[in-house]
Structure formats: structure tokens, C-alpha cells
Coordinates of C-alpha atoms and ligand atoms in Angstrom, one line a residue:
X143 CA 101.8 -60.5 11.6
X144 CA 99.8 -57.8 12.6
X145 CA 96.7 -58.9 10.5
X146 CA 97.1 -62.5 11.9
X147 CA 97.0 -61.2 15.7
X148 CA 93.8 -59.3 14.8
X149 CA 92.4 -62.4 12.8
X150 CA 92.9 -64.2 15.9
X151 CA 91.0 -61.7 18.3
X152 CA 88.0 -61.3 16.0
X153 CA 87.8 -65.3 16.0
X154 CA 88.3 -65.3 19.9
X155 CA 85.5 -62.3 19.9
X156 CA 83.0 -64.1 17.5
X157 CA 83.3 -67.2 19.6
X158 CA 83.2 -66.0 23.2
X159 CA 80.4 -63.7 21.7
X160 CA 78.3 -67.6 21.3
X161 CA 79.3 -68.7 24.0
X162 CA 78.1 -65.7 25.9
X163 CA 74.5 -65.3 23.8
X164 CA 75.6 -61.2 23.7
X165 CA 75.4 -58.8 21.2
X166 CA 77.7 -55.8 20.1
X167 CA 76.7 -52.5 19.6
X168 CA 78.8 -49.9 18.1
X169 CA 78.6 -46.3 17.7
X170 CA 79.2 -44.8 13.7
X171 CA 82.8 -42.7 15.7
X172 CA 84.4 -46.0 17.1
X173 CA 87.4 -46.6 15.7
X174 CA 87.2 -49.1 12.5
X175 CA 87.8 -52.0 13.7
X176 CA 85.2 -52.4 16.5
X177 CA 83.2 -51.1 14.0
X178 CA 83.7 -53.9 11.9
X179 CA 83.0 -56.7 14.6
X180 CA 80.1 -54.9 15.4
X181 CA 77.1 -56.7 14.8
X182 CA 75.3 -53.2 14.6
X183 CA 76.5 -49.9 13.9
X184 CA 74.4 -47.1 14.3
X185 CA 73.7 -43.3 15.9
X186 CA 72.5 -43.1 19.7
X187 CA 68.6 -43.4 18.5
X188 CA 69.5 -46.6 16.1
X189 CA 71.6 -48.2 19.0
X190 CA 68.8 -47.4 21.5
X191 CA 66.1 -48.8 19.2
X192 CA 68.6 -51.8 19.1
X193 CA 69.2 -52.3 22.4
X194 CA 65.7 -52.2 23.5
X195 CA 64.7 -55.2 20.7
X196 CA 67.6 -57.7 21.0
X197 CA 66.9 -60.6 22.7
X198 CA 71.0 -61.3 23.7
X199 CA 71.2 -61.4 27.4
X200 CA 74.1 -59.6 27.0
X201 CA 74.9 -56.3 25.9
X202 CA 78.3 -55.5 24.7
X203 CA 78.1 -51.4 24.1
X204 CA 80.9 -49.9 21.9
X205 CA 80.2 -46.5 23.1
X206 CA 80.5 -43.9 25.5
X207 CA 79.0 -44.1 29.0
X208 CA 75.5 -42.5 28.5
X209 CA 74.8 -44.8 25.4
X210 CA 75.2 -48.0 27.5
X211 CA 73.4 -46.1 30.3
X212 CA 70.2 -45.8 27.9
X213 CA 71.2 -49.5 26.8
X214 CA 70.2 -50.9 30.3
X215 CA 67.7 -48.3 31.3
X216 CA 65.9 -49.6 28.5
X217 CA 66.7 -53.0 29.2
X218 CA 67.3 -53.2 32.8
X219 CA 67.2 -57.3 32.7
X220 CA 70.0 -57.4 30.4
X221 CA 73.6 -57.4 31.2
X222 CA 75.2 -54.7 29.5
X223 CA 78.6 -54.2 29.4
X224 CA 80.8 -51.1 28.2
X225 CA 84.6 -52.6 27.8
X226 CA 86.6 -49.3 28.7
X227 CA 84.9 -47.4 31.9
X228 CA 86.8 -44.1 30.6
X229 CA 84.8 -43.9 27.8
X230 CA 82.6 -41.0 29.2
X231 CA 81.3 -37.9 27.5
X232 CA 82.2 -34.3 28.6
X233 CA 79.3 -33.0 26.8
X234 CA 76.7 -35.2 28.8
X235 CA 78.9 -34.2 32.3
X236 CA 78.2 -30.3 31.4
X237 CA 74.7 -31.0 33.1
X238 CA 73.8 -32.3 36.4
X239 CA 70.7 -33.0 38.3
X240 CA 71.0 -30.4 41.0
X241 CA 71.2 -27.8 38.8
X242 CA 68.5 -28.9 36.5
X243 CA 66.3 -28.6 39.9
X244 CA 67.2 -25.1 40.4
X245 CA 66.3 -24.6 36.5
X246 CA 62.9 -26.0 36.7
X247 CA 62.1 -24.4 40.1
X248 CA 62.5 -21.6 37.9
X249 CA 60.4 -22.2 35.2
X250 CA 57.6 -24.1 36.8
X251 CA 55.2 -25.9 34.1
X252 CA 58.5 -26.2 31.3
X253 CA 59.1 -28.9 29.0
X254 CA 62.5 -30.2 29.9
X255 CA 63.9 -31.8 26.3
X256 CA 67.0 -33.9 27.1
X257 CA 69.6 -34.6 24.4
X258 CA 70.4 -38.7 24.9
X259 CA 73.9 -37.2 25.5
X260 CA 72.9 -37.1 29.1
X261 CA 73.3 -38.7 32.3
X262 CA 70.6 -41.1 34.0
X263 CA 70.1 -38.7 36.8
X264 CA 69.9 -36.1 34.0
X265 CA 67.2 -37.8 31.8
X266 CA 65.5 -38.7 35.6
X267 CA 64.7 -35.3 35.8
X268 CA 63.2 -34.7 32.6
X269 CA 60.1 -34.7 30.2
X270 CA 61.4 -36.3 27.3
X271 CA 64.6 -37.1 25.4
X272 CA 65.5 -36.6 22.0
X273 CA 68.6 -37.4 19.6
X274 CA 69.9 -35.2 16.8
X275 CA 67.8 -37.6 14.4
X276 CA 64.7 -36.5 15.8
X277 CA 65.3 -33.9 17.7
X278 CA 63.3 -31.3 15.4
X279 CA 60.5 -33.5 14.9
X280 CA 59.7 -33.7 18.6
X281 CA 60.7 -30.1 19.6
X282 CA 57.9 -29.2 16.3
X283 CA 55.2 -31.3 18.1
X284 CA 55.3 -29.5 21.5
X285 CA 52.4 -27.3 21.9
X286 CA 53.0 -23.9 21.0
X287 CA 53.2 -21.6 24.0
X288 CA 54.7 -24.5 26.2
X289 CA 58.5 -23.1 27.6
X290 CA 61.1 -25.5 26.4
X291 CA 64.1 -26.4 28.6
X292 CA 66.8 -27.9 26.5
X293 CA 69.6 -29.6 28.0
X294 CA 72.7 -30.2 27.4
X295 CA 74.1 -29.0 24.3
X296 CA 73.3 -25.7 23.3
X297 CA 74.3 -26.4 19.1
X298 CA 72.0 -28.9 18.8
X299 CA 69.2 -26.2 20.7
X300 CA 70.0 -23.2 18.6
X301 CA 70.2 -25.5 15.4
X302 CA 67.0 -26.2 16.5
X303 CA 65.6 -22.7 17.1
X304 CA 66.6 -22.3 14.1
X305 CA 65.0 -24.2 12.2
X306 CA 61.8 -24.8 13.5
X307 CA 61.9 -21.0 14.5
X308 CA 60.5 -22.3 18.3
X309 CA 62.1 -20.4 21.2
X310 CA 63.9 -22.4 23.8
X311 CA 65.5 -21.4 26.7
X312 CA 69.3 -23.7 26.5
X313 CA 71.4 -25.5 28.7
X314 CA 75.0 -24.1 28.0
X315 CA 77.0 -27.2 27.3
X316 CA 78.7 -28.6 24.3
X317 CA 80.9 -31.4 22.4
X318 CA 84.5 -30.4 22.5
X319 CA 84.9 -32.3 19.3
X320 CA 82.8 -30.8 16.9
X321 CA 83.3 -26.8 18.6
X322 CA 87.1 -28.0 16.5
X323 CA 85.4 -27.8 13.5
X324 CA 85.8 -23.8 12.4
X325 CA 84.4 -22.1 9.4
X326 CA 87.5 -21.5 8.0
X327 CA 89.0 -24.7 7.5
X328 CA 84.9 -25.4 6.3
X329 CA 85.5 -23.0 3.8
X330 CA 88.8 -24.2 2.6
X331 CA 87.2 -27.4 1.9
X332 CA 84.6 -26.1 0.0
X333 CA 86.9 -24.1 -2.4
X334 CA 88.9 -27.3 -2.9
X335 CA 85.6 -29.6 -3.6
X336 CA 82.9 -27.4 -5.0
X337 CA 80.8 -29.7 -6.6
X338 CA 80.5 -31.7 -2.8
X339 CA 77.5 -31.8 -1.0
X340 CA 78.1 -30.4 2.7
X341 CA 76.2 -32.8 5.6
X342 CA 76.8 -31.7 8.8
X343 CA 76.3 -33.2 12.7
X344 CA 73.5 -30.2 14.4
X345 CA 76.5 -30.5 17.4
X346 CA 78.4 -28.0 14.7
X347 CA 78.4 -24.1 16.0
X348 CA 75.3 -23.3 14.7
X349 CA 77.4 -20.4 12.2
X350 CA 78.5 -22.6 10.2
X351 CA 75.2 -23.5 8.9
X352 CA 75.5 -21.1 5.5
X353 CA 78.2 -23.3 4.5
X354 CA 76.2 -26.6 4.9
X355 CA 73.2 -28.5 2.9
X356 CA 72.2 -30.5 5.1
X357 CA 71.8 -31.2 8.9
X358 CA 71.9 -34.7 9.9
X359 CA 72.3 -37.4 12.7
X360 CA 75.5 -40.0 11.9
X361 CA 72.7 -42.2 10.5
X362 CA 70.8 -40.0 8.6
X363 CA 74.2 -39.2 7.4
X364 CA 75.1 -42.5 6.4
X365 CA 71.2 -42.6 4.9
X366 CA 71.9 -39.5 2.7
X367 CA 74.9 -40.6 1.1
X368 CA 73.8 -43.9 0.1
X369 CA 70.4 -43.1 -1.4
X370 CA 72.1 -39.6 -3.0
X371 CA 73.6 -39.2 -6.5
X372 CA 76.5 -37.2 -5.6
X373 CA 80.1 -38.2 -5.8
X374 CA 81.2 -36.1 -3.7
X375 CA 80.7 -34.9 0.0
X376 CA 82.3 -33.0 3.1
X377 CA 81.4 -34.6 6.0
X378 CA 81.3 -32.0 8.9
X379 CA 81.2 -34.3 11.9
X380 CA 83.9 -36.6 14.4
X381 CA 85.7 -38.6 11.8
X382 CA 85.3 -42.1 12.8
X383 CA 82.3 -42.3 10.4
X384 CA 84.2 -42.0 7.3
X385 CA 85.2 -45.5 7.3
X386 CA 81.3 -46.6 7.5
X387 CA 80.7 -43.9 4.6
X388 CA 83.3 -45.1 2.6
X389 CA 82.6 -48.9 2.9
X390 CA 79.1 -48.6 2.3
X391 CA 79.5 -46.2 -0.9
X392 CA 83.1 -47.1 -2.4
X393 CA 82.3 -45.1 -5.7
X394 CA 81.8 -42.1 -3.8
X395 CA 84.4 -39.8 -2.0
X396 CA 84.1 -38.3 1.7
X397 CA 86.4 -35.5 2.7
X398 CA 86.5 -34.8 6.8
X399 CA 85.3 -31.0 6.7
X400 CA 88.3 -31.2 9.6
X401 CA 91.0 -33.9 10.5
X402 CA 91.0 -32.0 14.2
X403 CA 87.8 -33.9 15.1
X404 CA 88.6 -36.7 16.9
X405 CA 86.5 -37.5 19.7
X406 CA 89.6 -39.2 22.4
X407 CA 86.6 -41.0 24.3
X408 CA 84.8 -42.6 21.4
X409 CA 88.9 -44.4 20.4
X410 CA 89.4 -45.6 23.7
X411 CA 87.4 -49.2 22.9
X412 CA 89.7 -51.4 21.0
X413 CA 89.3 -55.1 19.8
X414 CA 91.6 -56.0 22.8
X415 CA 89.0 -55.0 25.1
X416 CA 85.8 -56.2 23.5
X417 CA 87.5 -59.7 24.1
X418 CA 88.5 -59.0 27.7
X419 CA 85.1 -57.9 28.4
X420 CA 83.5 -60.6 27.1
X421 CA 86.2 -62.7 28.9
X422 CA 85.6 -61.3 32.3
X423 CA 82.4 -60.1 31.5
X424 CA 83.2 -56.3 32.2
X425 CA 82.0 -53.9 32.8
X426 CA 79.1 -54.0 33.9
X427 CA 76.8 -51.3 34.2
X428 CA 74.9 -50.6 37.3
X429 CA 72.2 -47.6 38.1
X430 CA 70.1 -48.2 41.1
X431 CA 66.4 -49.2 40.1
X432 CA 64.2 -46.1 41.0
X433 CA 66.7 -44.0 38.8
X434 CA 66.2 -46.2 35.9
X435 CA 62.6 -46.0 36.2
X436 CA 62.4 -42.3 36.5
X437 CA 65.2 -42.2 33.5
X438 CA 62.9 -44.7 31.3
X439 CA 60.0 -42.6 30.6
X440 CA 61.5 -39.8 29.1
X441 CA 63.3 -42.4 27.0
X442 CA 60.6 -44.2 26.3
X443 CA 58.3 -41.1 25.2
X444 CA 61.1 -40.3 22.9
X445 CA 60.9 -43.6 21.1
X446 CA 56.7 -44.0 20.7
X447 CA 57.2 -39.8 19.3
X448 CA 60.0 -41.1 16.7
X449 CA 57.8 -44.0 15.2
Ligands
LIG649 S1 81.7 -36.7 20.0 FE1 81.2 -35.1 21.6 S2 79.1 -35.6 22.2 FE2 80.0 -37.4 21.2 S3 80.9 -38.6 22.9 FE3 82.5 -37.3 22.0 S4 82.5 -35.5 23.4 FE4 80.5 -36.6 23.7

């Protein structure tokens, strides 16, 4: 019975979805079955890339609030929707722009390097964005000597540091979900699957890199395990991903390096409200024109440095 009902909402989706000319968009920690109806699934860059190609009038953004935020900035004729308004981010709220004015008065002549996990007035006040798929890449093509600014999350920054050994000064915020994920339990994991290949999200405590092979975006994630020849692998990240993992490689086995991290905001979209906000064509989201303009370019930089 329970099948049937859902049968019936993903006809009612795929039909009003026509009717409507839109498009769905959904992030790789949605809960399965958006996921499914999705007609993309993707990390924040893929879903930006997405959103500013698609020629739908109408955006339907499975997602949290910054995501469909970068949706419209990038395509401010568009209609984009995001079907729960709850579905914010406390990582991207750890930052605001007042404060990121007081920084920069600070350190006059800085780069400011904006994770996408931002707000609009956030990515308004800064130089250019970046995503944990190309986050290294762009910090790496900043002129040496140049002060960096990152903001928000301070993981992904000292991951960063890390790796490309360039000094930054950090922004201290972070994802509640993946500071869940602790060594230990890491460990554990690893003792029960040696043979598995460890990819983790850069959003992961920066210690627990000795225990991982590989830092990686949700796509480059999903990119990894499909092209590698390993049967095994811990996946060190929100666990909403697993399902993509595991449909796209069903010969291949993905343990959650913890069950712990579930991210509340990215299950709050289900199928329900996809088809109510097709239906009443809710919610929309709004950002007064200068902002997106001054939000844009930083975006926009981001995306011609990825290429
Ligand atoms: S997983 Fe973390 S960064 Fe992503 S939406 Fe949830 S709280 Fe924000």
C-alpha cells in the first residue's frame, strides 16, 4: 500500500513537473527518494553548474537554503523554488556580513575565499567562492604572498592548509554533522574492513586525516568509487550518499565511517513536498537584485577558475 501511495506521488510529480516546464535538483544527502525523482543529483558545484545551464523556467532545489540561493543568484530569471523553508544550514549561519566587514577592515588587500555553504550577503562580500571539489585548486592559484580569508568552515580551511601548505587566516565555523564523525569510531571501522579504501568529506576534523586515503567532494566521491577497483570502502561523510553509492556500484560495498551523521536539514524535503511545491509553486526564493549582483561575481569567478 505504501509503494502504491508513493507510485502515485512520483506520477503526480513527473506530471505537474511538464506541466510546469521545471526541473529538480537534488543534493547527493537528500533522503533516497527525492533522490530518486531527481532529475539531477549532484554536490553544491555539480548542482550550481546545473542550475546555471538548464533552460526549465523553474527550479525545484532539493537542498538546503544557500544551494537554492546560488541556484537563483545564478539564474535570477528563473523561478526557483526550495519545497521546505527549514531546510537551512547552521554551518553557512556561523558567518554574517557584518562581521565579515569588521574582518576585512582588518586585513585590508585580503583575498576573501567563501565556501558555497554561505549566505548571499556572505558571498556579497567576498572575492571568490569555492566548493570542497575545487576548493584546493583555486586556493593553489592565488598568488603567493596574497592573505587569504577563508570563510565559513574552518575543516575544509585547515584541510586545505594542509595540503597545499598555503597559510590562511579561518573563519571559525563548522558542519555539526560531520564534527559527529570521531576517530574512534573511524578506527573501529577500519579494524573491521581493512582491505577498504577510506574517502572522506574535507568538512571532517582535519585529525582524522591519517586514517583516510582520500579527500573528496560528494561527487568526486561518487567519481572515485565508480572508476576504482576496490570492493570495499568507508565512506566518511553525511550518510544520505550511500544510497547513490550503492546504486551506481551494486558489486561494491560502502560502510558509513559513522551512522551518527545525519544531517536533520538535508531529510526535511520529502516526496510529499516536492508535489506541493510544484502544486502551489512554493517556495519561492527571493534576494533583492543588487545583493544578487554583488553575490554573482564571486560565484561566477568560481565557475570560469573550475573549468
Ligand atoms: S551537512 Fe553540514 S554543511 Fe551540509 S547542510 Fe548539513 S549542516 Fe550544512
Amino acid at each position: 500500500m505504501a509503494d502504491m501511495d508513493q507510485n502515485k506521488l512520483i506520477e503526480k510529480i513527473a506530471r505537474l513537473k511538464q506541466e510546469r516546464r521545471a526541473v529538480i535538483l537534488a543534493h547527493n544527502y537528500e533522503l533516497a527518494e527525492v533522490q530518486d525523482i531527481a532529475d539531477f543529483t549532484g554536490d553544491s558545484l555539480e548542482l550550481s553548474i546545473r542550475a546555471a545551464e538548464t533552460e526549465a523556467g523553474v527550479i525545484v532545489f532539493c537542498g538546503v537554503t544557500f544551494m537554492a540561493e546560488t541556484a537563483k543568484i545564478l539564474s535570477p530569471s528563473k523561478t526557483v523554488l526550495l519545497p521546505v523553508l527549514a531546510a537551512g544550514c547552521p554551518m553557512a549561519d556561523m558567518a554574517n556580513a557584518a562581521e565579515l566587514r569588521d574582518l576585512k577592515a582588518r586585513h585590508p588587500g585580503a583575498e576573501v575565499v567563501t565556501y558555497v555553504n554561505s549566505t548571499a550577503e556572505v558571498k556579497a562580500e567576498s572575492d571568490i567562492c569555492v566548493t570542497s571539489a575545487n576548493a584546493e585548486k583555486i586556493v593553489s592559484r592565488i598568488p603567493v604572498g596574497k592573505e587569504i580569508l577563508f570563510v565559513p568552515d574552518r575543516n575544509l580551511g585547515q584541510n586545505i592548509i594542509n595540503r597545499t601548505g598555503r597559510r590562511m587566516i579561518l573563519w571559525p565555523g563548522f558542519c555539526p554533522t560531520h564534527r559527529r564523525i570521531e576517530n574512534a569510531e573511524l578506527e573501529r571501522r577500519k579494524r573491521e574492513f581493512p582491505n577498504a579504501v577510506v574517502l572522506a568529506h574535507p568538512e571532517c576534523n582535519p585529525e582524522i586525516a591519517p586514517l583516510v586515503d582520500e579527500f573528496l567532494s560528494t561527487g568526486g566521491i561518487c567519481a572515485y568509487a565508480r572508476k576504482s577497483l576496490a570492493k570495499e570502502f568507508i565512506i566518511v561523510t553525511e550518510i544520505g550518499i550511500l544510497h547513490r553509492l550503492q546504486k551506481e556500484n551494486p558489486g561494491k560495498v560502502f560502510i558509513p565511517a559513522s551512522v551518527q551523521a545525519v544531517c536533520p536539514f538535508m531529510k526535511l524535503i520529502r516526496l510529499e513536498d516536492v508535489l506541493r511545491s510544484l502544486e502551489n509553486m512554493e517556495y519561492k526564493v527571493e534576494l533583492p537584485r543588487e545583493l544578487m549582483d554583488r553575490a554573482r561575481i564571486p560565484i561566477r569567478r568560481m565557475l570560469e577558475m573550475s573549468k
